[in-house]
Coordinates of N, CA, C and O (backbone and C1' of nucleotides) in Angstrom, one line a residue:
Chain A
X84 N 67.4 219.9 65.3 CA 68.5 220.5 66.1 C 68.3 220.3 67.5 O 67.3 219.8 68.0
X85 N 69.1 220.6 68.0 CA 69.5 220.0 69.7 C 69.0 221.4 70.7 O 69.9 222.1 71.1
X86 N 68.0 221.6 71.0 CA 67.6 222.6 71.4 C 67.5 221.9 73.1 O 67.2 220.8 73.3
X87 N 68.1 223.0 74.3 CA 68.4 222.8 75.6 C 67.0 221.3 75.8 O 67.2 220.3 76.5
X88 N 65.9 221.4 75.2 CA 64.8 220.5 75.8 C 65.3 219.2 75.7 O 65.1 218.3 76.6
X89 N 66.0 219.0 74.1 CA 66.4 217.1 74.1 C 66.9 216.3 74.3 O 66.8 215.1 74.1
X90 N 67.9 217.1 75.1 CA 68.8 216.7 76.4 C 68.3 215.4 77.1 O 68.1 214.5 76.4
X91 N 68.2 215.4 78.0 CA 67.4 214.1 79.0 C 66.2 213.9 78.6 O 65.7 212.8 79.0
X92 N 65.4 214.5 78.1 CA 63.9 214.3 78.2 C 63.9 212.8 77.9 O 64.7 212.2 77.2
X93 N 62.7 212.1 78.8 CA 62.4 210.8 78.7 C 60.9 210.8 78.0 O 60.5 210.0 77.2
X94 N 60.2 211.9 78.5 CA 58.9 211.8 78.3 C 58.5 212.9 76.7 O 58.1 214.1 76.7
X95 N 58.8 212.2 75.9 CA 58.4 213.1 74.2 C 57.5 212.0 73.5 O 57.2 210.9 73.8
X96 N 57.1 212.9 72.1 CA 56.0 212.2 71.6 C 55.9 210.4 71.1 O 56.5 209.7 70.2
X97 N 55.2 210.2 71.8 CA 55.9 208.9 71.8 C 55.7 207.8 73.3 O 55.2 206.7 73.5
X98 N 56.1 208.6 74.0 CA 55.6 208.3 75.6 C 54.8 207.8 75.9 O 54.8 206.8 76.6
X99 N 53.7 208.5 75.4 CA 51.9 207.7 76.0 C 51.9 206.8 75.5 O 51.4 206.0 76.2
X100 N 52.4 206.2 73.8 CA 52.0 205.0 73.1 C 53.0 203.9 74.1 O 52.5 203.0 74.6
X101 N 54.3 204.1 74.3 CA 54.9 202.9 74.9 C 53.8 202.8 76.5 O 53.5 201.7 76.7
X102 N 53.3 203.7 77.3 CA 52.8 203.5 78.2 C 51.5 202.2 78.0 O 51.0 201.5 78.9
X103 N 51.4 202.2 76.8 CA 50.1 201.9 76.5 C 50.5 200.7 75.9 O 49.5 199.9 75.9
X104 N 51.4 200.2 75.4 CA 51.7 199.1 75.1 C 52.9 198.3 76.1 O 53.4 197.2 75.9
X105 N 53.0 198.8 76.6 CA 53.8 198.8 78.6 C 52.2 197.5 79.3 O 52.1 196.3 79.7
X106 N 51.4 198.5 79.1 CA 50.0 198.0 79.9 C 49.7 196.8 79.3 O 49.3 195.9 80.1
X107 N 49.9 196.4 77.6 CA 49.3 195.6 77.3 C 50.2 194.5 77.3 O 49.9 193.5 76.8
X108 N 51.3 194.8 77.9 CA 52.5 193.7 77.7 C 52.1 192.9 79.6 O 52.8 192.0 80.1
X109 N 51.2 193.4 80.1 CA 51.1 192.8 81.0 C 50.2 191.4 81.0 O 49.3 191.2 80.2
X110 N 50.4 190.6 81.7 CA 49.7 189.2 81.4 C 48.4 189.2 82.4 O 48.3 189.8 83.5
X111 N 47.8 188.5 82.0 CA 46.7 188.5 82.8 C 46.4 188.1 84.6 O 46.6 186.9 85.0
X112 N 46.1 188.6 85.1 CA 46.7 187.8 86.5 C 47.4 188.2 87.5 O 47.7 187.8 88.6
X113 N 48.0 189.6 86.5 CA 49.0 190.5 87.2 C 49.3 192.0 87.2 O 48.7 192.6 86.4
X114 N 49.8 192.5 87.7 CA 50.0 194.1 88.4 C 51.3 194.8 87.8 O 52.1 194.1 87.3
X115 N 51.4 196.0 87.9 CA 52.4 196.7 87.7 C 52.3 197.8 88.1 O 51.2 198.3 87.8
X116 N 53.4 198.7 89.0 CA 53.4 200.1 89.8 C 53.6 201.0 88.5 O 54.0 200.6 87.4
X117 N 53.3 201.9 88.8 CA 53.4 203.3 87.8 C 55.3 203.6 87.3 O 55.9 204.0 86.3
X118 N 55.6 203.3 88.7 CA 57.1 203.3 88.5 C 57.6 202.6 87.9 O 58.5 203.1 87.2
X119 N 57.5 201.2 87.8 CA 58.0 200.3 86.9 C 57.3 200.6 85.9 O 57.0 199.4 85.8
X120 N 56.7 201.1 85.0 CA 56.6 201.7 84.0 C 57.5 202.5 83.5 O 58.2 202.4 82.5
X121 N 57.5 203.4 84.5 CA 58.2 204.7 84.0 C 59.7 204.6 84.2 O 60.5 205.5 83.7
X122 N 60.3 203.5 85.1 CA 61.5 203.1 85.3 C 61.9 202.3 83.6 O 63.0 202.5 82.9
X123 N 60.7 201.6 83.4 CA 60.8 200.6 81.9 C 61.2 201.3 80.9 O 61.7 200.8 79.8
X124 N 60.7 202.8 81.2 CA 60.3 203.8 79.2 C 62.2 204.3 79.9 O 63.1 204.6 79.1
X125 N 62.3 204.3 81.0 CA 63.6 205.2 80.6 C 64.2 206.0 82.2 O 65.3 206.3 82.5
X126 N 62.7 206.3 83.1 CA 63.1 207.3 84.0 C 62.3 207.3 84.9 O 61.2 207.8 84.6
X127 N 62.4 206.6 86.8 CA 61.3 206.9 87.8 C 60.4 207.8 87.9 O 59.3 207.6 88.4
X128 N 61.1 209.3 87.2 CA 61.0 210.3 87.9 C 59.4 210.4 87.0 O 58.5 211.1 87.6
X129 N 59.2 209.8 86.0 CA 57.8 210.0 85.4 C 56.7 209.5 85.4 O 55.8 209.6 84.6
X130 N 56.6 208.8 86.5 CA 55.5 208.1 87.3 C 54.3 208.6 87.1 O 53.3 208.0 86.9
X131 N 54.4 210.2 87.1 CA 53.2 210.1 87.2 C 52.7 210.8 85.9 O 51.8 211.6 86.0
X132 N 53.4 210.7 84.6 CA 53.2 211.2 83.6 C 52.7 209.7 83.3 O 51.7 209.6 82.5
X133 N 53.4 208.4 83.9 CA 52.5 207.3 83.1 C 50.4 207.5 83.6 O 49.4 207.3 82.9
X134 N 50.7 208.0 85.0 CA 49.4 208.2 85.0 C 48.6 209.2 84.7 O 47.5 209.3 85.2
X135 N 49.4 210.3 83.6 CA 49.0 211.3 83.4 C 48.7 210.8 81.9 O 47.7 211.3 81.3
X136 N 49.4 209.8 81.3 CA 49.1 209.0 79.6 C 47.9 208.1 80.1 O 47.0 208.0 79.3
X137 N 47.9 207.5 81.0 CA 46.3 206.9 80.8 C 44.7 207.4 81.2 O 43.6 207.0 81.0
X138 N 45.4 208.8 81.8 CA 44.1 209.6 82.1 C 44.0 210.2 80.7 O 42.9 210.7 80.5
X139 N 44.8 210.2 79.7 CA 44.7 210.6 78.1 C 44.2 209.3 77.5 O 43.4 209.8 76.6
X140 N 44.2 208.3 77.4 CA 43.4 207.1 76.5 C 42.1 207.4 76.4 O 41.2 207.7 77.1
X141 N 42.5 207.0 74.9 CA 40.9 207.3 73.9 C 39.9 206.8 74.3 O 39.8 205.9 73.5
X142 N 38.7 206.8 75.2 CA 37.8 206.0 75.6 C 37.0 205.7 74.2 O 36.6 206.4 73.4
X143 N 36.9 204.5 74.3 CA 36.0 203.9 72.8 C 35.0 203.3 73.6 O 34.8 203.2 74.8
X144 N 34.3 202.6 72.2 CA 32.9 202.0 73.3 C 33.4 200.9 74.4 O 34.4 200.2 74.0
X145 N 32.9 200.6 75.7 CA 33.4 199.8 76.5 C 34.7 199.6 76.8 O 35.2 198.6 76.7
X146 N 35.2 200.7 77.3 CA 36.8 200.5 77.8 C 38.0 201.4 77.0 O 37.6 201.9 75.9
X147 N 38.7 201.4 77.1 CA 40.1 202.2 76.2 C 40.7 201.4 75.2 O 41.0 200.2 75.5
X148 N 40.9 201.9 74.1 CA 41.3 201.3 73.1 C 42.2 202.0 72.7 O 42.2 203.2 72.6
X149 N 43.6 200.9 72.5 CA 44.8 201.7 71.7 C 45.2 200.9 70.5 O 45.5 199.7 70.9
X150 N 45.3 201.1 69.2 CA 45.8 199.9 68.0 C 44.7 199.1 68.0 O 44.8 197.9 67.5
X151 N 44.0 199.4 68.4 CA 42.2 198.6 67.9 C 42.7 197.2 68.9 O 42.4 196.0 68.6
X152 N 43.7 197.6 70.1 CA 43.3 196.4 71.2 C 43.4 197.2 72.7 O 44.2 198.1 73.2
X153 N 41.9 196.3 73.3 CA 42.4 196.9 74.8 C 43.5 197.5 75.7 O 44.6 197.1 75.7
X154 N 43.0 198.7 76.4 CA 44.2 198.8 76.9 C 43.5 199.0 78.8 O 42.9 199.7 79.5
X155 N 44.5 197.2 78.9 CA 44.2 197.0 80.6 C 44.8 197.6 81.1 O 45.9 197.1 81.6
X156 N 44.7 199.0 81.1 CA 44.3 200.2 82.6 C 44.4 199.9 83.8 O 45.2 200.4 84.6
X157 N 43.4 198.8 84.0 CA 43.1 198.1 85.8 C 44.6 197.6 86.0 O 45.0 197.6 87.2
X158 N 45.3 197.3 85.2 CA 46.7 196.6 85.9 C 47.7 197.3 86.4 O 48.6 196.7 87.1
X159 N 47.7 198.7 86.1 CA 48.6 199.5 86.3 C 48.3 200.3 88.0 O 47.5 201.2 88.0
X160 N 49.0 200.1 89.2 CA 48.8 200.7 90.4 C 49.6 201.4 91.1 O 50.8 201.3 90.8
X161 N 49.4 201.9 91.7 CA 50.5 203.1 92.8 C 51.6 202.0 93.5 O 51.2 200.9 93.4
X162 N 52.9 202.1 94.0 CA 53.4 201.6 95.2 C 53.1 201.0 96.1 O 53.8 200.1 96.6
X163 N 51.8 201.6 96.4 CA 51.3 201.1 97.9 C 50.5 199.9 97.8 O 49.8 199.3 98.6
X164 N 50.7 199.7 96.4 CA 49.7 198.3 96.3 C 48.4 198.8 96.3 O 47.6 198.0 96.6
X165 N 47.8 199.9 96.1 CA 46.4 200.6 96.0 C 46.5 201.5 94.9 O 47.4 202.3 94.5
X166 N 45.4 201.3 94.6 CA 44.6 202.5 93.8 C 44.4 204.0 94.7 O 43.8 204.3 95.8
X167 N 45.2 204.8 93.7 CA 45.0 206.5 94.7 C 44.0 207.2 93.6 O 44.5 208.0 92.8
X168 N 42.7 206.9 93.5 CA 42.3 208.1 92.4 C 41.8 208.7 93.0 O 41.0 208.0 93.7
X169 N 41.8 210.0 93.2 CA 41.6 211.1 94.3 C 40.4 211.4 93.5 O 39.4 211.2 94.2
X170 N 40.1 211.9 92.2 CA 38.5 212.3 92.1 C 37.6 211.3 91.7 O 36.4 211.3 91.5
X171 N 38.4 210.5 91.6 CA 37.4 209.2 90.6 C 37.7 208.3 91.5 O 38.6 207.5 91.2
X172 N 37.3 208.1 92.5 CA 37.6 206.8 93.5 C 36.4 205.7 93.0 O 36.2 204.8 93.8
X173 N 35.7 205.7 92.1 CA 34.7 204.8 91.7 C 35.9 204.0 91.0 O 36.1 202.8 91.1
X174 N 36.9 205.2 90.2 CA 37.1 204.0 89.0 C 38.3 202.9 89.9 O 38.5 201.8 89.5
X175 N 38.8 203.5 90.8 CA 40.0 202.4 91.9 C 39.0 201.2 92.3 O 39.5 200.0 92.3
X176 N 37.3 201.4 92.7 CA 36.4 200.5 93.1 C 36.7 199.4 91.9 O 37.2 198.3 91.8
X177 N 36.1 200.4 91.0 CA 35.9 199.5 89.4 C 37.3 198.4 89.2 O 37.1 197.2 89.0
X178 N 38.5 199.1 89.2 CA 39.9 198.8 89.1 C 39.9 197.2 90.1 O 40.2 196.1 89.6
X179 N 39.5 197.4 91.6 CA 39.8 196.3 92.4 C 39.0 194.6 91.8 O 39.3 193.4 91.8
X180 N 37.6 195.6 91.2 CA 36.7 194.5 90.9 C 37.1 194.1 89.3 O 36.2 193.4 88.8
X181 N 38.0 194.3 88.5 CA 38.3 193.6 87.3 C 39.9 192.6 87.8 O 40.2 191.5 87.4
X182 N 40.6 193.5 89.0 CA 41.5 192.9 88.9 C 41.3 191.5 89.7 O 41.8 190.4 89.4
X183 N 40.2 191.9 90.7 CA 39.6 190.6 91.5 C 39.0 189.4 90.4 O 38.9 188.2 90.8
X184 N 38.6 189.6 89.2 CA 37.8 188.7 88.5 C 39.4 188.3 87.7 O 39.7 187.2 87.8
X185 N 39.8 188.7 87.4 CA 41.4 188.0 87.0 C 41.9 187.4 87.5 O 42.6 186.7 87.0
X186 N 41.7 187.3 89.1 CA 42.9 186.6 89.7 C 43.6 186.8 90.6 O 43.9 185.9 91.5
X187 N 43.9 188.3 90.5 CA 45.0 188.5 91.6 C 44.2 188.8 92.9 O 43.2 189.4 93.0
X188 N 45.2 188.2 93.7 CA 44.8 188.3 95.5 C 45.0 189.6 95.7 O 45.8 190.4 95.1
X189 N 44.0 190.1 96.9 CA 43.3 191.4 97.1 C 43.4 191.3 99.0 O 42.8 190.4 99.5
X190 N 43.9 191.7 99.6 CA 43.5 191.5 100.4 C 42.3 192.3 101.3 O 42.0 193.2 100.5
X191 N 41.7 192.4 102.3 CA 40.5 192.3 103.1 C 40.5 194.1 103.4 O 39.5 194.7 103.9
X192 N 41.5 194.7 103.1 CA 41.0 196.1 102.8 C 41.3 196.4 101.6 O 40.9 197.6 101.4
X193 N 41.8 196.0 100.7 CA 41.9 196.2 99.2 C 43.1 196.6 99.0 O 43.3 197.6 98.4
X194 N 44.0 195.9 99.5 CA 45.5 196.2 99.1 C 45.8 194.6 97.9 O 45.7 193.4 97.8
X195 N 46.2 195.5 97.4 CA 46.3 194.5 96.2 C 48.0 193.6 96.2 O 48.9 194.5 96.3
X196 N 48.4 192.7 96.1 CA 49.4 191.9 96.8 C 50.8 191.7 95.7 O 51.3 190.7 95.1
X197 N 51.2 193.1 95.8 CA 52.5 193.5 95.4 C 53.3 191.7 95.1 O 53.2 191.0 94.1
X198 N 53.9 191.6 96.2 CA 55.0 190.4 96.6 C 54.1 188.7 95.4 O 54.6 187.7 95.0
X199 N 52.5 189.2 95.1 CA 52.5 188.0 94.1 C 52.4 188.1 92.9 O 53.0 187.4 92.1
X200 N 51.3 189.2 92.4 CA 50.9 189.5 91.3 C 52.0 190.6 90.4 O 52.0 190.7 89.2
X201 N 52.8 191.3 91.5 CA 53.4 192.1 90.2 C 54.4 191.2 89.0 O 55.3 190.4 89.1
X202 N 53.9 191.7 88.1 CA 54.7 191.5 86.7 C 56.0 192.3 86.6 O 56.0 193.5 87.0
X203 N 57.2 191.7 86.2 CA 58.3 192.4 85.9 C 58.4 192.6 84.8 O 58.5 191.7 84.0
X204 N 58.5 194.0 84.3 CA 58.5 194.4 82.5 C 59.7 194.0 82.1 O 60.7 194.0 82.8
X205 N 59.6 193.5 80.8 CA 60.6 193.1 80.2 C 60.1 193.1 78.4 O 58.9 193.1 78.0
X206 N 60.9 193.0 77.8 CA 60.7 193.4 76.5 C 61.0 191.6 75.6 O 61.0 191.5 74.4
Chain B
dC166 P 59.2 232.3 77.3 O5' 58.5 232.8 78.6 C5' 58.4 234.1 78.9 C4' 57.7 234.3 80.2 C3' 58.1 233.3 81.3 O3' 58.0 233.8 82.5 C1' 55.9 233.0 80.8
dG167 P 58.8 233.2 83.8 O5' 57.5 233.1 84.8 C5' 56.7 234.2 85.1 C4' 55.5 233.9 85.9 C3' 55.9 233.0 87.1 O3' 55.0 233.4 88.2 C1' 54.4 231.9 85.7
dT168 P 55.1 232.6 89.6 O5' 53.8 231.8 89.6 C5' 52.5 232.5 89.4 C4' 51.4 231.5 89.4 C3' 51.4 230.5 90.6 O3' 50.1 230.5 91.2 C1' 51.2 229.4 88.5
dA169 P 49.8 229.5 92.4 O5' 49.1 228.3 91.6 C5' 48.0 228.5 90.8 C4' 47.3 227.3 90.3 C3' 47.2 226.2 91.4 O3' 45.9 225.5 91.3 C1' 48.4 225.4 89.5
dT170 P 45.5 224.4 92.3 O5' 45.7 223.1 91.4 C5' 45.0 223.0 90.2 C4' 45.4 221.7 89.4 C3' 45.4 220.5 90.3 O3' 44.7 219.5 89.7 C1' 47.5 220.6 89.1
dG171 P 44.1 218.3 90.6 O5' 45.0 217.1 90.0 C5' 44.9 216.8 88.6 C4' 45.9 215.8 88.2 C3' 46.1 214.6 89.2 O3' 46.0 213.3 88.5 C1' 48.2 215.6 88.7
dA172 P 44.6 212.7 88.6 O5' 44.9 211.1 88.6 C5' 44.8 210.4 89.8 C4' 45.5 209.1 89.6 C3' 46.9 209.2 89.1 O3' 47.8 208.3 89.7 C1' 45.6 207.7 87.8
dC173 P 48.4 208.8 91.2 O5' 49.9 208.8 90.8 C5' 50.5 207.9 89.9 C4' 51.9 207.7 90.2 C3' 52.2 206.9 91.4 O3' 53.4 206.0 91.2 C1' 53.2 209.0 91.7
dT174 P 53.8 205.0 92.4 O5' 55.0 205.8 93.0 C5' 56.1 206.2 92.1 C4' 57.3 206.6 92.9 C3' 57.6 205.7 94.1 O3' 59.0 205.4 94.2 C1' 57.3 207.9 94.9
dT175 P 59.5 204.5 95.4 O5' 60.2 205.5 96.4 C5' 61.0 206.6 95.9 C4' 61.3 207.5 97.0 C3' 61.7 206.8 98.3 O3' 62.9 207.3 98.8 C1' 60.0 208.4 98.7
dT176 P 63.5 206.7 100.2 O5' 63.3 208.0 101.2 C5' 63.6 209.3 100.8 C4' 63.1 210.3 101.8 C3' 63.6 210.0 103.3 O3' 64.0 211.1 103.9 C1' 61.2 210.3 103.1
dT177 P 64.7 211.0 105.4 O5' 63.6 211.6 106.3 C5' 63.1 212.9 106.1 C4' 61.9 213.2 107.0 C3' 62.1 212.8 108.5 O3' 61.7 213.9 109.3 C1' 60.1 211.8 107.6
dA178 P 61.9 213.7 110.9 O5' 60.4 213.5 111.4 C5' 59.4 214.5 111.0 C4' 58.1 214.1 111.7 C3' 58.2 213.7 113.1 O3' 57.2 214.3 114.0 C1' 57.1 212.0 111.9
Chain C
dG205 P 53.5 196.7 108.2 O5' 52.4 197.8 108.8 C5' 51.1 197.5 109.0 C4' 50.4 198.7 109.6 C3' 50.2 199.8 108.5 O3' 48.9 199.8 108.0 C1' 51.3 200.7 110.5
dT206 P 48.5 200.6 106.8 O5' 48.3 202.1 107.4 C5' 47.3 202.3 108.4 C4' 47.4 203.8 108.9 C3' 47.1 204.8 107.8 O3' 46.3 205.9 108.4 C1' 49.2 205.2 108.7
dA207 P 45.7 207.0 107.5 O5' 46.8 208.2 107.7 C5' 47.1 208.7 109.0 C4' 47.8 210.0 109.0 C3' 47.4 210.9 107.8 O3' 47.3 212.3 108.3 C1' 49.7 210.4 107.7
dA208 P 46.8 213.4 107.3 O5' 48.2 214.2 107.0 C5' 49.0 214.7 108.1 C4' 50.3 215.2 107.7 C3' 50.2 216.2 106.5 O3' 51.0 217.4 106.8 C1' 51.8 214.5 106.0
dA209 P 51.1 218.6 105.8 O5' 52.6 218.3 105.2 C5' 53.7 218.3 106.0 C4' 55.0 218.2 105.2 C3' 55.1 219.2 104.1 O3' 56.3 219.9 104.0 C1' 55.4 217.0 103.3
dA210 P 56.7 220.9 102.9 O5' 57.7 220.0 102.0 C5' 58.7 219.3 102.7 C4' 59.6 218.5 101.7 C3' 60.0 219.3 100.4 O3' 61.3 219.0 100.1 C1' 58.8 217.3 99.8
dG211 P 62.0 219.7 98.8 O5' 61.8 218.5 97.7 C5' 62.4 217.2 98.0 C4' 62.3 216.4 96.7 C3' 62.6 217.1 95.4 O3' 63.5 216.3 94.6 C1' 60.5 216.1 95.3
dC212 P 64.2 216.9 93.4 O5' 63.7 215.9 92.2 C5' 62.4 215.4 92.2 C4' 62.1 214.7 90.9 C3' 62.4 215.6 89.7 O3' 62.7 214.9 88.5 C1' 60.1 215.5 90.0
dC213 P 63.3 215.7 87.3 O5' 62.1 215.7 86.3 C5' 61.5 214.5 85.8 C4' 60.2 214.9 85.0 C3' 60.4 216.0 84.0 O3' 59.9 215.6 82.8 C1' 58.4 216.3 85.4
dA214 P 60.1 216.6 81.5 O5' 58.5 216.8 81.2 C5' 57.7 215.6 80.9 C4' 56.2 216.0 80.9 C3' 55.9 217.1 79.9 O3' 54.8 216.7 79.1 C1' 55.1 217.7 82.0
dT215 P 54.3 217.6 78.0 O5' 52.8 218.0 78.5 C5' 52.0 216.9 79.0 C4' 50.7 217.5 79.6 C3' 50.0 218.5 78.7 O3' 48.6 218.3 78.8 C1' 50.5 219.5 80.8
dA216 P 47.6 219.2 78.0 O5' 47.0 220.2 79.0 C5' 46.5 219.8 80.3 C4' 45.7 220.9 81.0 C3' 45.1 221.9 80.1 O3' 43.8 222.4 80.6 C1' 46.8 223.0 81.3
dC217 P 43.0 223.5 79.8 O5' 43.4 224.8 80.6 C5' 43.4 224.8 82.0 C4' 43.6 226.3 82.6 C3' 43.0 227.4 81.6 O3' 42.4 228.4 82.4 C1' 45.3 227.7 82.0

DNA sequence: CGTATGACTTTTA
DNA sequence: GTAAAAGCCATAC
């Protein structure tokens, strides 16, 4: 039944897995803001529930695993072309240096280069 | 159930 | 150009 919550909701069970297969639909070489994610599943306004679904991935041995395949994490970034991890600023360090061994251009303070590398989601 | 917090975004200064 | 505040939505306590 239709209880006032199922209204609009964009973000139900269900959510974290497209987030996560969002991520792996990305190609190698390239980037994607939190927003175009969350613009992708349905709704801007959940940006930061996409980065609230990858602070939830199952850490397995060496990296996050979703459907028994990687889930590139490092490709997913803020707006600003940077990594904002306010307690974990190791893992944005970590983040620049996988995305740097991929490919994408970084520039000389670590802004990551929106205008080349971002991927447009598409299904 | 109310308050606090968050891997965000946009606007304003 | 960077810095701070407000806005949005859901989860955690």
């Amino acid at each position: 039944m239709t209880s006032r919550f199922d209204k609009e909701r964009v973000v139900k069970p269900g959510f974290n897995e497209k987030v996560y297969r969002a991520a792996q639909s990305i190609p190698k070489g390239h980037v994607v803001t939190y927003g175009d994610i969350a613009t992708y599943l349905g709704s801007p306004r959940v940006a930061r529930h996409v980065g609230w679904a990858l602070s939830a991935l199952p850490e397995a041995s060496s990296g996050k695993i979703f459907n028994n395949h990687s889930v590139p994490w490092y490709r997913v970034i803020n707006a600003k072309g940077r990594v904002s991890a306010r307690d974990d600023i190791l893992r944005g360090q970590l983040q620049l240096d996988l995305l740097a061994a991929e490919g994408v251009e970084i520039s000389s303070d670590g802004k990551i280069d929106l205008n080349s590398s971002r991927w447009i989601l598409s299904r």
